[in-house]
Structures are given as C-alpha cells and as structure tokens.
Amino acid sequence: MEVLTQAEENYLKAIFKLTESDAVKAASTNAIAAALGTAAASVTDMLKRLAAKNLLHYEKHRGVALTERGNELATNLVRRHRLWETFLVEKLGFGWDGVHDIAEHLEHVQSEELVERLDIFLGRPKFDPHGDPIPDAKGRMASRKQVQLSSLLPNEKAVVVGVLESQAAFLQYLNRVQLTLGTNLLVQERFEYDGSMRVLINEREEITISQKVCDNLFVQKTK
Amino acid sequence: MEVLTQAEENYLKAIFKLTESDAVKAASTNAIAAALGTAAASVTDMLKRLAAKNLLHYEKHRGVALTERGNELATNLVRRHRLWETFLVEKLGFGWDGVHDIAEHLEHVQSEELVERLDIFLGRPKFDPHGDPIPDAKGRMASRKQVQLSSLLPNEKAVVVGVLESQAAFLQYLNRVQLTLGTNLLVQERFEYDGSMRVLINEREEITISQKVCDNLFVQKTK
DNA sequence: AAATATTTTTAGGCAAGCCTAAAAATATTT
DNA sequence: AAATATTTTTAGGCTTGCCTAAAAATATTT
C-alpha cells in the first residue's frame, strides 16, 4: 500500500470530487487549481507526478480522470474524512459546520487500524453529520439519503442535492430564487392550506416555496 | 500564535525531551540527530531556523536549549500527544504499546479547540496510559505518579522511573541486572517471608529482587 | 603539548511543492 | 477563417528539509 504525501492526497480528493457527478468524466487543470487554491502551473506539475504513480490518466490539454487505484485511494480518503467529521460532531460536540477544516487534517493520518477502530467506536455509521454517505473499508457506500423537501417538518435543516423532474423551466426558477445545488435550508413553517413552505435560505434570506416546487426538490437532512 | 511545520514541531519535542531531566541543560547536535534519525548536518540547518524564530538559544558548538516560548510550544505538543494516546487506548481500545506512532501523527493537528474538546471528552485526565502526566492548557502538569516497587501487587505492571537512594553501588547493581530507567516490569509474585519479589523484565526475563532493592526503586504503574 | 578522535559546521546538491511570466494549445467570437 | 480570449503547459526560481563530503572546532589520548 503506497503512502502518499498530504499534498498528493489533497489532489486526489479534489479530482475525485470534481469528477464525482457522473456527468463529468474529466477534471480540468483550472478547476483543480481553483478547488485547491493553487496556481494552474503547480497543478500541471503534480498531475505529471500522480500520472507517473498510476493514480490518474493524464494527457496534455485533455484534463484528468482517476485510475482505478486513484479512485480507491480517494474513496478511502473520503471515508477517513467523513468518519472524523462524525467523531468531531457526535463525540466532541462540535457544530456540524465547524468541523470540516479539522477533519481535513485528521484524514491524513495514515493507519488502517486507526480508521477501523474509529469506525467501530462510532458504531459503523453510514452517513456523516452532513448527510453524506461514509464508504466502508472496501469503498462501498450507501447512496445519499435524499428526500423531497415537502416531507420535511418545521425546524429541520437540509441541503439541496437534486431535483425530481429536471425541466428547464424548473431549473431556471431554482436559479432565479437561489435554490441551487448545495443551498442550505431551514424549514420555518408549512401551510396545510396549500402545501407551501416558508424556508430560510443559507441562513440569510427567507422565501416561500409552492407545494409543486417542494415536491420536485430533493434535499438531504443535515444537523 | 505562530504555526510550526511538523518537522519544526518534531525538533522542539526532541530537544524538550533531551533537556527534560533537569540535570542536562543543553541538547547536542548529535543527540538530536540520533533522536530524530537524521544527519547531523540537517540538525544544524534546522537549529539555525528555530533560533531565528526565537524558539531556542543556539551558539555554534555549544548545544541548544529551548527559549521560554519554545518550551511552551513543546509542552503543548506533549499535551496533545498524551491526550491522543489516552484517547487511542481508552476509547479505541488500542494496546498501550501500539499507540505511540499514531499519536505522533495526531499530535500535529493544529486546533486549540480540538485539543480542549478532546481533553473534556476524556474527562481531563491527569496521566496518560504510560503513567506520564498530561500538561494542562497552561502547561502545568502533575508530577509523575511514582511509587516504590515494593508497594506493587502481583500482576501489576510498571516502568522504572527512578531510585530513592542513588548510591553508586546500587546503580551499578541496577545496570548489572538490567533494571535501567524505562525498563518494563510485571510483578509475578511477592514472598512475605523476606519481602522479595519475582518480576518479569521487559516481557522477557524473570528475576528475583530483594526487599531492599524493591524499597529503593521508584516505578510508575502502567496498563 | 602534540597527536588523534569526535563533534559540529559549512558547502553543495536534491526532491517536493509551490510561485510568476511567457509560450503554446485550444476555444470562442466575429 | 481570422482574430481574440481562455486554458494549459513550459521555463526558471524559491523555500523547506533532507542528504553527503569535506573543513573546522572541540575533546580526548598519549
């Protein structure tokens, strides 16, 4: 089992995330640079090194995709990250939003046994505090726990993860009212009368959403 | 609060340990190199850098000692290390001997809040699984929990940490029978008749120790 | 005290990761 | 299709931490 540096691991994870939505099959140099906050030239540098280690497929000007091995390592990294986030929230009492940066460091500690014992200690959780699925030691994970927005009760928090029907008009509407992928929601109230909901968006703005929209929006509960 | 690299932290910790026994006031280049497994030239390199950051006093060919600030940072590092060791043993069920290397990595995660919460989660322990005292956030720590070997009961484990009377003849005897500082003991049996004990040394050799020696040996219980 | 041994420092180099500026390749406009 | 804009790569440099080999300083023997 090869050992990667923290920098290498961070590149793998960034590429993994960028190519996660199956629509996209390759990550561009610029996108990776943006994700990591480094110069594009540094990315090219590293891509060559990772390609030499057979962790990704690289062809000049073509963008990159992880190899099987690269995917394996990246998935394991995600596993570590999400287990630590779970630990920080469940055991140490951190808020679910203040936890990412610390997990970003903890995830780099290399010890299979540590991760395995942590997993057991936490009761082999399937999802982390953000609702994201935690891969098991073999890289398998549950699919996202997504539900329709209309199924939420007042005071529940969620994040937008997808739509049921993806007609252009609907997506345009979502963009218009800022209900984009990743938007955080807090349900304030639900009106029985017409099934509409008042929702706080990204801890800032409050809007009212019709039942039709609530039915078509997939969200994932968060804490 | 300045942020140190892992390498810098490792140097601080090594120097801290080397100068811990108050007898020694300066750590030599070679001793540091040996402790870290690096070349002496690399140590000289780093000593200059750490001196420039006011973390230690460095004069060519004179050896080094930590500054107040250096000591503070090193103590905090020890705190982090021992808290993580405690976590690994108490919560994750690691054996107390398989824990050092992992803690070596965890200790470098920089987050005051993380350490504070971990401390609380563990119930603010005063000693780690090796019996070493855990400094509090201000750097204060209890003195070692040392007891006379003669006070131990069969099946208790301990490590040699000092002597009561340090006559040369006694120390020579200890060296002779391998009862040196850091030796691990497991009490097998105690004979009421003459107060002598049968003890397993470093999980290998079994010897019998007279009451006089047992009274003069300070040990620290371990798990 | 001179000779020898040991320790420490200097000098010069190397890999990993980052940078900026310029060149080359690819995409988008017109 | 030519012109322009954007993306990606190359080239050259920097810092951190490490190395080896040789020089300098200090310690120990004789």
PDB file of C-alpha atoms (C1' of nucleotides) in Angstrom, chain A residues 5 7 11 37-39 41-42 45-46 49 61-62, chain C residues 15-27:
ATOM      1  CA  THR A   5       2.027  12.840   0.869  1.00  0.00           C
ATOM      2  CA  ALA A   7      -0.403  17.247  -0.989  1.00  0.00           C
ATOM      3  CA  TYR A  11      -5.105  16.474  -5.253  1.00  0.00           C
ATOM      4  CA  GLY A  37      -6.284  27.419  -4.267  1.00  0.00           C
ATOM      5  CA  THR A  38      -3.018  26.889  -6.123  1.00  0.00           C
ATOM      6  CA  ALA A  39      -1.614  28.166  -9.400  1.00  0.00           C
ATOM      7  CA  ALA A  41       1.170  25.615 -13.226  1.00  0.00           C
ATOM      8  CA  SER A  42       1.546  23.828  -9.880  1.00  0.00           C
ATOM      9  CA  ASP A  45       3.380  19.733 -12.099  1.00  0.00           C
ATOM     10  CA  MET A  46       1.535  17.486  -9.731  1.00  0.00           C
ATOM     11  CA  ARG A  49       3.764  13.128 -10.806  1.00  0.00           C
ATOM     12  CA  HIS A  61      -4.629  19.654 -22.552  1.00  0.00           C
ATOM     13  CA  ARG A  62      -7.146  16.837 -22.045  1.00  0.00           C
TER      14      ARG A  62
ATOM     15  C1'  DA C  15      13.188  16.302  -4.358  1.00  0.00           C
ATOM     16  C1'  DA C  16       8.706  18.113  -3.266  1.00  0.00           C
ATOM     17  C1'  DG C  17       5.558  21.782  -3.865  1.00  0.00           C
ATOM     18  C1'  DC C  18       4.753  25.929  -4.642  1.00  0.00           C
ATOM     19  C1'  DC C  19       5.249  30.532  -7.456  1.00  0.00           C
ATOM     20  C1'  DT C  20       5.300  34.079 -11.785  1.00  0.00           C
ATOM     21  C1'  DA C  21       5.881  35.114 -16.547  1.00  0.00           C
ATOM     22  C1'  DA C  22       5.932  33.695 -21.113  1.00  0.00           C
ATOM     23  C1'  DA C  23       4.840  30.393 -24.753  1.00  0.00           C
ATOM     24  C1'  DA C  24       1.821  27.086 -26.809  1.00  0.00           C
ATOM     25  C1'  DA C  25      -2.519  24.941 -27.465  1.00  0.00           C
ATOM     26  C1'  DT C  26      -7.370  25.096 -27.592  1.00  0.00           C
ATOM     27  C1'  DA C  27     -11.990  27.597 -27.683  1.00  0.00           C
TER      28       DA C  27
END
